[in-house]
Tab-separated table of C-alpha atoms in Angstrom:
chain	number	residue	atom	x	y	z
A	1344	UNK	CA	27.410	-9.140	12.915
A	1345	UNK	CA	24.781	-8.358	10.543
A	1346	UNK	CA	24.113	-4.213	11.699
A	1347	UNK	CA	20.561	-2.592	10.670
A	1348	UNK	CA	20.300	-1.250	6.660
A	1349	UNK	CA	17.847	1.000	5.432
A	1350	UNK	CA	15.402	1.430	3.528
A	1351	UNK	CA	16.483	1.510	0.292
A	1352	UNK	CA	18.798	-1.603	0.913
A	1353	UNK	CA	16.631	-3.984	2.162
A	1354	UNK	CA	13.800	-3.669	0.014
A	1355	UNK	CA	16.722	-4.096	-2.292
A	1356	UNK	CA	17.866	-6.994	-0.845
A	1357	UNK	CA	14.886	-8.355	-1.236
A	1358	UNK	CA	14.448	-7.932	-5.175
A	1359	UNK	CA	18.436	-9.769	-5.173
A	1360	UNK	CA	17.051	-13.095	-3.124
A	1361	UNK	CA	13.355	-13.002	-4.462
A	1362	UNK	CA	14.083	-12.435	-8.014
A	1363	UNK	CA	16.195	-15.690	-8.850
A	1364	UNK	CA	13.286	-17.467	-6.669
A	1365	UNK	CA	10.531	-15.904	-8.674
A	1366	UNK	CA	12.183	-16.756	-11.880
A	1367	UNK	CA	12.303	-20.217	-10.877
A	1368	UNK	CA	8.870	-20.270	-10.623
A	1369	UNK	CA	7.170	-18.387	-12.501
A	1370	UNK	CA	8.852	-20.770	-15.226
A	1371	UNK	CA	6.438	-23.639	-14.018
A	1372	UNK	CA	4.354	-22.880	-15.691
A	1373	UNK	CA	3.090	-23.555	-19.244
A	1374	UNK	CA	3.283	-21.792	-22.329
A	1375	UNK	CA	1.514	-18.995	-23.495
A	1376	UNK	CA	0.476	-17.988	-19.893
A	1377	UNK	CA	4.659	-18.002	-19.068
A	1378	UNK	CA	6.007	-15.684	-21.093
A	1379	UNK	CA	3.101	-12.878	-21.127
A	1380	UNK	CA	4.141	-13.784	-16.913
A	1381	UNK	CA	7.574	-12.817	-17.892
A	1382	UNK	CA	6.590	-9.951	-19.453
A	1383	UNK	CA	4.416	-8.472	-16.491
A	1384	UNK	CA	7.079	-8.892	-14.769
A	1385	UNK	CA	9.739	-7.064	-16.635
A	1386	UNK	CA	11.907	-9.041	-18.096
A	1387	UNK	CA	10.859	-9.944	-21.526
A	1388	UNK	CA	8.921	-7.872	-24.270
A	1389	UNK	CA	6.427	-8.368	-25.721
A	1390	UNK	CA	9.008	-10.593	-28.773
A	1391	UNK	CA	9.893	-11.899	-25.768
A	1392	UNK	CA	12.877	-10.393	-25.991
A	1393	UNK	CA	14.936	-9.851	-22.824
A	1394	UNK	CA	15.030	-6.310	-21.475
A	1395	UNK	CA	15.108	-4.637	-17.417
A	1396	UNK	CA	12.627	-4.702	-14.755
A	1397	UNK	CA	11.922	-1.119	-13.257
A	1398	UNK	CA	10.149	0.121	-10.870
A	1399	UNK	CA	8.936	-3.492	-8.433
A	1400	UNK	CA	8.614	-2.922	-5.030
A	1401	UNK	CA	7.993	-6.491	-3.596
A	1402	UNK	CA	6.191	-4.804	-1.204
A	1403	UNK	CA	4.685	-8.371	-0.095
A	1404	UNK	CA	8.246	-10.385	-0.090
A	1405	UNK	CA	9.298	-6.926	1.696
A	1406	UNK	CA	6.556	-7.990	4.955
A	1407	UNK	CA	6.371	-11.544	4.934
A	1408	UNK	CA	11.040	-11.738	5.041
A	1409	UNK	CA	10.666	-9.691	7.416
A	1410	UNK	CA	8.219	-10.385	9.859
A	1411	UNK	CA	10.386	-14.189	9.512
A	1412	UNK	CA	13.713	-12.867	10.545
A	1413	UNK	CA	16.505	-10.546	9.329
A	1414	UNK	CA	18.983	-13.047	8.730
A	1415	UNK	CA	18.586	-16.146	5.091
A	1416	UNK	CA	18.087	-18.846	6.737
A	1417	UNK	CA	15.059	-16.843	8.188
A	1418	UNK	CA	14.148	-15.806	4.683
A	1419	UNK	CA	15.131	-19.016	3.153
A	1420	UNK	CA	12.773	-20.816	5.445
A	1421	UNK	CA	9.578	-18.093	4.658
A	1422	UNK	CA	10.718	-17.809	0.907
A	1423	UNK	CA	7.968	-19.931	-0.663
A	1424	UNK	CA	4.962	-17.748	2.075
A	1425	UNK	CA	6.910	-14.188	0.454
A	1426	UNK	CA	6.220	-16.322	-3.350
A	1427	UNK	CA	3.040	-16.346	-3.521
A	1428	UNK	CA	1.945	-13.210	-1.550
A	1429	UNK	CA	4.302	-12.264	-4.549
A	1430	UNK	CA	2.448	-14.328	-7.057
A	1431	UNK	CA	-0.700	-13.450	-5.890
A	1432	UNK	CA	-0.565	-9.833	-6.175
A	1433	UNK	CA	1.056	-9.697	-9.454
A	1434	UNK	CA	-2.554	-10.874	-10.464
A	1435	UNK	CA	-4.870	-9.000	-8.317
A	1436	UNK	CA	-2.205	-6.165	-10.481
A	1437	UNK	CA	-3.183	-8.283	-13.668
A	1438	UNK	CA	-6.922	-7.903	-12.706
A	1439	UNK	CA	-6.596	-4.668	-11.467
A	1440	UNK	CA	-5.341	-2.756	-15.464
A	1441	UNK	CA	-8.069	-4.743	-16.907
A	1442	UNK	CA	-11.347	-2.947	-14.671
A	1443	UNK	CA	-9.660	-0.033	-14.768
A	1444	UNK	CA	-8.358	-0.595	-18.043
A	1445	UNK	CA	-4.576	1.208	-17.150
A	1446	UNK	CA	-2.879	0.974	-20.645
A	1447	UNK	CA	0.405	2.186	-18.493
A	1448	UNK	CA	2.460	0.477	-16.125
A	1449	UNK	CA	5.502	0.835	-14.853
A	1450	UNK	CA	6.068	2.467	-17.883
A	1451	UNK	CA	5.349	-0.030	-20.438
A	1452	UNK	CA	2.223	-1.568	-21.894
A	1453	UNK	CA	-0.189	-3.836	-19.460
A	1454	UNK	CA	-0.380	-7.338	-20.051
A	1455	UNK	CA	-4.718	-7.667	-21.724
A	1456	UNK	CA	-3.847	-3.907	-24.219
A	1457	UNK	CA	-0.535	-6.122	-25.102
A	1458	UNK	CA	-1.894	-9.997	-25.604
A	1459	UNK	CA	-6.006	-8.797	-24.543
A	1460	UNK	CA	-8.059	-9.009	-22.172
A	1461	UNK	CA	-9.419	-12.776	-22.645
A	1462	UNK	CA	-5.256	-13.538	-21.972
A	1463	UNK	CA	-5.040	-10.876	-19.394
A	1464	UNK	CA	-7.259	-12.405	-17.385
A	1465	UNK	CA	-5.859	-15.977	-17.936
A	1466	UNK	CA	-2.713	-14.910	-16.580
A	1467	UNK	CA	-3.678	-13.507	-13.343
A	1468	UNK	CA	-5.733	-17.048	-12.466
A	1469	UNK	CA	-2.689	-18.869	-13.889
A	1470	UNK	CA	-0.694	-16.864	-11.273
A	1471	UNK	CA	-3.371	-17.593	-8.549
A	1472	UNK	CA	-3.273	-21.122	-9.558
A	1473	UNK	CA	0.588	-21.191	-9.154
A	1474	UNK	CA	0.467	-19.107	-5.659
A	1475	UNK	CA	-1.555	-21.964	-4.463
A	1476	UNK	CA	1.042	-24.316	-5.355
A	1477	UNK	CA	3.540	-23.345	-4.363
A	1478	UNK	CA	1.831	-22.955	-0.575
A	1479	UNK	CA	1.127	-25.975	-1.143
A	1480	UNK	CA	5.088	-27.267	-0.542
A	1481	UNK	CA	4.778	-26.667	3.230
A	1482	UNK	CA	4.476	-28.810	5.222
A	1483	UNK	CA	0.479	-29.744	6.307
A	1484	UNK	CA	-0.305	-27.968	8.928
A	1485	UNK	CA	1.445	-24.318	7.987
A	1486	UNK	CA	0.387	-25.454	4.090
A	1487	UNK	CA	-3.059	-25.350	5.091
A	1488	UNK	CA	-3.818	-22.230	6.700
A	1489	UNK	CA	-1.574	-20.406	4.801
A	1490	UNK	CA	-4.481	-21.972	2.062
A	1491	UNK	CA	-6.978	-21.159	4.003
A	1492	UNK	CA	-5.727	-17.205	4.588
A	1493	UNK	CA	-4.800	-16.743	1.025
A	1494	UNK	CA	-8.484	-17.659	-0.289
A	1495	UNK	CA	-9.830	-15.370	2.397
A	1496	UNK	CA	-7.933	-12.213	1.670
A	1497	UNK	CA	-7.685	-13.161	-2.154
A	1498	UNK	CA	-11.789	-13.202	-2.563
A	1499	UNK	CA	-11.975	-9.954	-0.050
A	1500	UNK	CA	-10.023	-8.076	-2.525
A	1501	UNK	CA	-12.591	-9.360	-5.272
A	1502	UNK	CA	-15.213	-8.086	-3.257
A	1503	UNK	CA	-13.584	-4.382	-3.217
A	1504	UNK	CA	-12.372	-4.250	-6.925
A	1505	UNK	CA	-16.496	-4.827	-7.811
A	1506	UNK	CA	-17.852	-1.797	-4.589
A	1507	UNK	CA	-14.181	0.291	-5.958
A	1508	UNK	CA	-16.079	0.268	-9.266
A	1509	UNK	CA	-19.754	0.594	-7.739
A	1510	UNK	CA	-18.448	3.480	-5.917
A	1511	UNK	CA	-16.914	5.654	-9.280
A	1512	UNK	CA	-17.932	9.054	-9.651
A	1513	UNK	CA	-20.970	9.719	-7.738
A	1514	UNK	CA	-20.900	12.202	-4.269
A	1515	UNK	CA	-22.548	9.945	-1.861
A	1516	UNK	CA	-19.656	8.729	-1.292
A	1517	UNK	CA	-20.274	6.756	2.138
A	1518	UNK	CA	-16.998	7.354	4.167
A	1519	UNK	CA	-17.494	3.775	6.189
A	1520	UNK	CA	-18.154	1.597	3.408
A	1521	UNK	CA	-14.595	3.646	1.704
A	1522	UNK	CA	-12.561	2.230	4.773
A	1523	UNK	CA	-14.259	-0.688	4.597
A	1524	UNK	CA	-12.185	-1.406	0.688
A	1525	UNK	CA	-9.016	-0.112	1.632
A	1526	UNK	CA	-9.344	-3.362	4.989
A	1527	UNK	CA	-10.830	-5.331	2.062
A	1528	UNK	CA	-7.389	-4.520	-0.934
A	1529	UNK	CA	-4.859	-3.484	1.635
A	1530	UNK	CA	-4.996	-3.965	4.654
A	1531	UNK	CA	-6.502	-7.444	4.892
A	1532	UNK	CA	-3.636	-8.774	2.035
A	1533	UNK	CA	-0.651	-7.222	4.439
A	1534	UNK	CA	-2.327	-8.921	7.633
A	1535	UNK	CA	-1.966	-12.239	5.763
A	1536	UNK	CA	1.947	-12.107	4.039
A	1537	UNK	CA	2.860	-10.489	7.494
A	1538	UNK	CA	1.270	-13.956	9.715
A	1539	UNK	CA	3.004	-15.923	6.833
A	1540	UNK	CA	6.073	-15.119	7.853
A	1541	UNK	CA	5.266	-15.306	11.473
A	1542	UNK	CA	4.055	-19.136	10.757
A	1543	UNK	CA	6.565	-20.232	9.419
A	1544	UNK	CA	8.766	-18.783	11.008
A	1545	UNK	CA	7.190	-21.233	14.690
A	1546	UNK	CA	5.603	-18.651	16.098
A	1547	UNK	CA	3.679	-18.298	18.740
A	1548	UNK	CA	-0.359	-17.683	18.311
A	1549	UNK	CA	0.468	-14.204	20.478
A	1550	UNK	CA	2.475	-13.598	18.013
A	1551	UNK	CA	1.313	-14.434	14.756
A	1552	UNK	CA	-1.885	-12.848	16.322
A	1553	UNK	CA	0.518	-9.801	17.019
A	1554	UNK	CA	1.979	-10.298	13.085
A	1555	UNK	CA	-1.872	-9.772	11.667
A	1556	UNK	CA	-2.522	-6.892	13.787
A	1557	UNK	CA	1.109	-5.155	12.668
A	1558	UNK	CA	0.167	-6.097	9.377
A	1559	UNK	CA	-3.314	-4.132	8.705
A	1560	UNK	CA	-1.986	-1.921	10.460
A	1561	UNK	CA	1.191	-1.264	8.841
A	1562	UNK	CA	-1.710	-1.691	5.785
A	1563	UNK	CA	-3.459	0.701	6.370
A	1564	UNK	CA	-0.844	3.036	7.298
A	1565	UNK	CA	0.772	2.615	3.574
A	1566	UNK	CA	-2.479	2.113	1.545
A	1567	UNK	CA	-3.728	6.090	3.009
A	1568	UNK	CA	0.065	6.717	2.564
A	1569	UNK	CA	-0.207	4.974	-1.653
A	1570	UNK	CA	-3.312	7.518	-1.592
A	1571	UNK	CA	-1.880	11.045	-0.493
A	1572	UNK	CA	1.490	10.087	-2.140
A	1573	UNK	CA	-0.375	10.251	-4.975
A	1574	UNK	CA	-2.354	13.862	-4.990
A	1575	UNK	CA	0.370	15.704	-2.275
A	1576	UNK	CA	2.945	13.332	-2.141
A	1577	UNK	CA	6.424	15.457	-3.505
A	1578	UNK	CA	7.049	12.135	-6.815
A	1579	UNK	CA	3.266	12.965	-7.336
A	1580	UNK	CA	4.847	14.759	-10.862
A	1581	UNK	CA	6.880	10.976	-11.191
A	1582	UNK	CA	3.559	9.459	-11.433
A	1583	UNK	CA	2.465	8.380	-15.102
A	1584	UNK	CA	-1.136	9.437	-14.418
A	1585	UNK	CA	-0.996	11.825	-11.956
A	1586	UNK	CA	-3.941	12.569	-9.307
A	1587	UNK	CA	-5.551	9.277	-11.283
A	1588	UNK	CA	-8.082	8.623	-8.626
A	1589	UNK	CA	-8.991	12.152	-8.771
A	1590	UNK	CA	-9.365	11.826	-12.597
A	1591	UNK	CA	-11.310	9.502	-12.519
A	1592	UNK	CA	-13.251	9.535	-9.494
A	1593	UNK	CA	-13.108	6.933	-7.355
A	1594	UNK	CA	-14.180	7.159	-3.764
A	1595	UNK	CA	-11.458	7.481	-1.979
A	1596	UNK	CA	-11.941	8.086	1.823
A	1597	UNK	CA	-10.388	10.532	2.038
A	1598	UNK	CA	-12.708	12.632	-0.302
A	1599	UNK	CA	-15.902	10.958	1.195
A	1600	UNK	CA	-15.126	12.508	3.774
A	1601	UNK	CA	-14.127	16.153	2.450
A	1602	UNK	CA	-17.696	14.968	1.550
A	1603	UNK	CA	-19.447	15.588	5.072
A	1604	UNK	CA	-17.838	18.502	5.482
A	1605	UNK	CA	-20.679	21.558	4.250
A	1606	UNK	CA	-19.999	25.077	2.578
A	1607	UNK	CA	-19.373	26.181	-1.278
A	1608	UNK	CA	-15.858	24.033	-0.896
A	1609	UNK	CA	-18.019	21.246	-0.830
A	1610	UNK	CA	-20.597	22.066	-3.525
A	1611	UNK	CA	-17.845	22.355	-5.893
A	1612	UNK	CA	-16.557	19.005	-5.880
A	1613	UNK	CA	-20.179	17.584	-4.531
A	1614	UNK	CA	-20.392	19.062	-8.802
A	1615	UNK	CA	-17.451	17.641	-9.612
A	1616	UNK	CA	-17.662	13.957	-8.848
A	1617	UNK	CA	-21.148	14.535	-10.295
A	1618	UNK	CA	-20.367	14.715	-13.106
A	1619	UNK	CA	-17.835	12.582	-16.027
A	1620	UNK	CA	-16.641	15.860	-18.331
A	1621	UNK	CA	-12.844	15.152	-18.351
A	1622	UNK	CA	-10.179	16.654	-16.296
A	1623	UNK	CA	-7.047	18.885	-17.502
A	1624	UNK	CA	-4.352	19.039	-15.084
A	1625	UNK	CA	-4.569	22.295	-13.749
A	1626	UNK	CA	-8.243	21.470	-12.438
A	1627	UNK	CA	-7.926	18.737	-10.564
A	1628	UNK	CA	-5.171	20.382	-9.313
A	1629	UNK	CA	-8.469	22.418	-8.413
A	1630	UNK	CA	-9.640	19.534	-7.280
A	1631	UNK	CA	-7.026	18.619	-4.043
A	1632	UNK	CA	-7.551	22.081	-3.264
A	1633	UNK	CA	-11.451	21.727	-2.873
A	1634	UNK	CA	-10.585	17.871	-0.314
A	1635	UNK	CA	-7.880	20.191	1.350
A	1636	UNK	CA	-10.482	23.131	1.936
A	1637	UNK	CA	-12.735	20.438	3.724
A	1638	UNK	CA	-10.571	18.740	6.002
A	1639	UNK	CA	-9.982	15.802	3.742
A	1640	UNK	CA	-6.056	16.033	4.365
A	1641	UNK	CA	-5.460	16.428	7.813
A	1642	UNK	CA	-8.326	13.596	7.877
A	1643	UNK	CA	-5.920	11.805	5.799
A	1644	UNK	CA	-2.505	12.473	7.274
A	1645	UNK	CA	-4.416	11.941	10.971
A	1646	UNK	CA	-5.565	8.363	9.892
A	1647	UNK	CA	-1.394	7.477	8.277
A	1648	UNK	CA	-0.134	8.272	11.612
A	1649	UNK	CA	-2.101	6.909	13.477
A	1650	UNK	CA	-2.222	3.506	11.962
A	1651	UNK	CA	1.951	3.808	12.541
A	1652	UNK	CA	1.235	4.230	16.174
A	1653	UNK	CA	-0.770	0.944	16.250
A	1654	UNK	CA	1.272	-0.982	14.280
A	1655	UNK	CA	4.684	0.102	15.965
A	1656	UNK	CA	2.902	-1.794	18.867
A	1657	UNK	CA	1.815	-4.581	17.605
A	1658	UNK	CA	5.562	-4.537	16.137
A	1659	UNK	CA	8.013	-5.758	19.720
A	1660	UNK	CA	5.212	-8.801	19.914
A	1661	UNK	CA	4.987	-9.301	15.987
A	1662	UNK	CA	8.961	-9.951	15.119
A	1663	UNK	CA	11.277	-10.519	18.133
A	1664	UNK	CA	14.440	-10.502	15.748
A	1665	UNK	CA	15.564	-6.561	16.720
A	1666	UNK	CA	17.462	-6.062	13.162
A	1667	UNK	CA	14.183	-7.525	11.635
A	1668	UNK	CA	11.752	-5.197	13.998
A	1669	UNK	CA	14.846	-1.712	13.689
A	1670	UNK	CA	14.311	-1.808	10.030
A	1671	UNK	CA	10.055	-2.213	9.884
A	1672	UNK	CA	9.997	0.355	12.014
A	1673	UNK	CA	12.407	2.520	9.415
A	1674	UNK	CA	9.739	1.955	6.661
A	1675	UNK	CA	6.932	3.507	8.864
A	1676	UNK	CA	9.317	6.272	10.568
A	1677	UNK	CA	10.030	6.911	6.264
A	1678	UNK	CA	6.482	6.681	5.794
A	1679	UNK	CA	5.740	9.927	8.530
A	1680	UNK	CA	8.782	11.737	7.277
A	1681	UNK	CA	6.951	12.707	4.254
A	1682	UNK	CA	4.083	13.931	5.760
A	1683	UNK	CA	6.325	16.589	7.382
């Protein structure tokens, strides 16, 4: 009888399970797109020589697989859906790196800096197409529903990316718009991959709705936590670009909340967001302090805890498998523990 795995063990098992299938899927791509996709996943270097991938979490696959169950048979039934989610996430990352002009990801140069912007755009499109190709191999009813949800998630992400760009460098950040952005780019796609796991296991309509609710709230908790970790997390120092969103003056929700406050700290924060000068690490630490003084950190931590609770409420019906349920609870608990 299987016993509950730690969050790290589950992550490692998901990566080990997905890696051969992901390589097989990417092998369907024709050259030179295949080489570029293999580079993005960390399997080869820029010249095509084998390399060791570092730091990939496979979060979409993990959510899909655990929503399907905890055993290999459960995972085999959800493999194409998990692959599609992974490929769509990768496509979004390749395109995001172009839009945000990210030079480094997971310790290596991003696709666009190595192969050029036009090629990176085509790689992202090809990965999206490959995802839909895999979904089309599912039984007709499942394939149609998964493809419909995937298309919705992708177009919402596209809208979110544009809104994100428009919001940079202004103290007039709107809190609702900032939260809507997280929904479009993180929560709705996470709800989609959770729903996919439930759908392929033959869940009832009620269970599928619960899986979507769980995925939405887990996605919001993870999105808020990612924001928190980048500013106040213990692992911030190990990030490739500490305070990246603050440096770029991105309109994150906790910043929008802080800008709604009053007093000298708020005025200093607004002046920073209306400026465009480069900032040192020391100055960015000061900006983080201003956000905290204006209540932004407390608001953010409250939202993380709120969505963890709501995800936990949906979990029993979303994931009937007791082992998978416990492992999801472990991931949520790990996020909550980081806030203490």
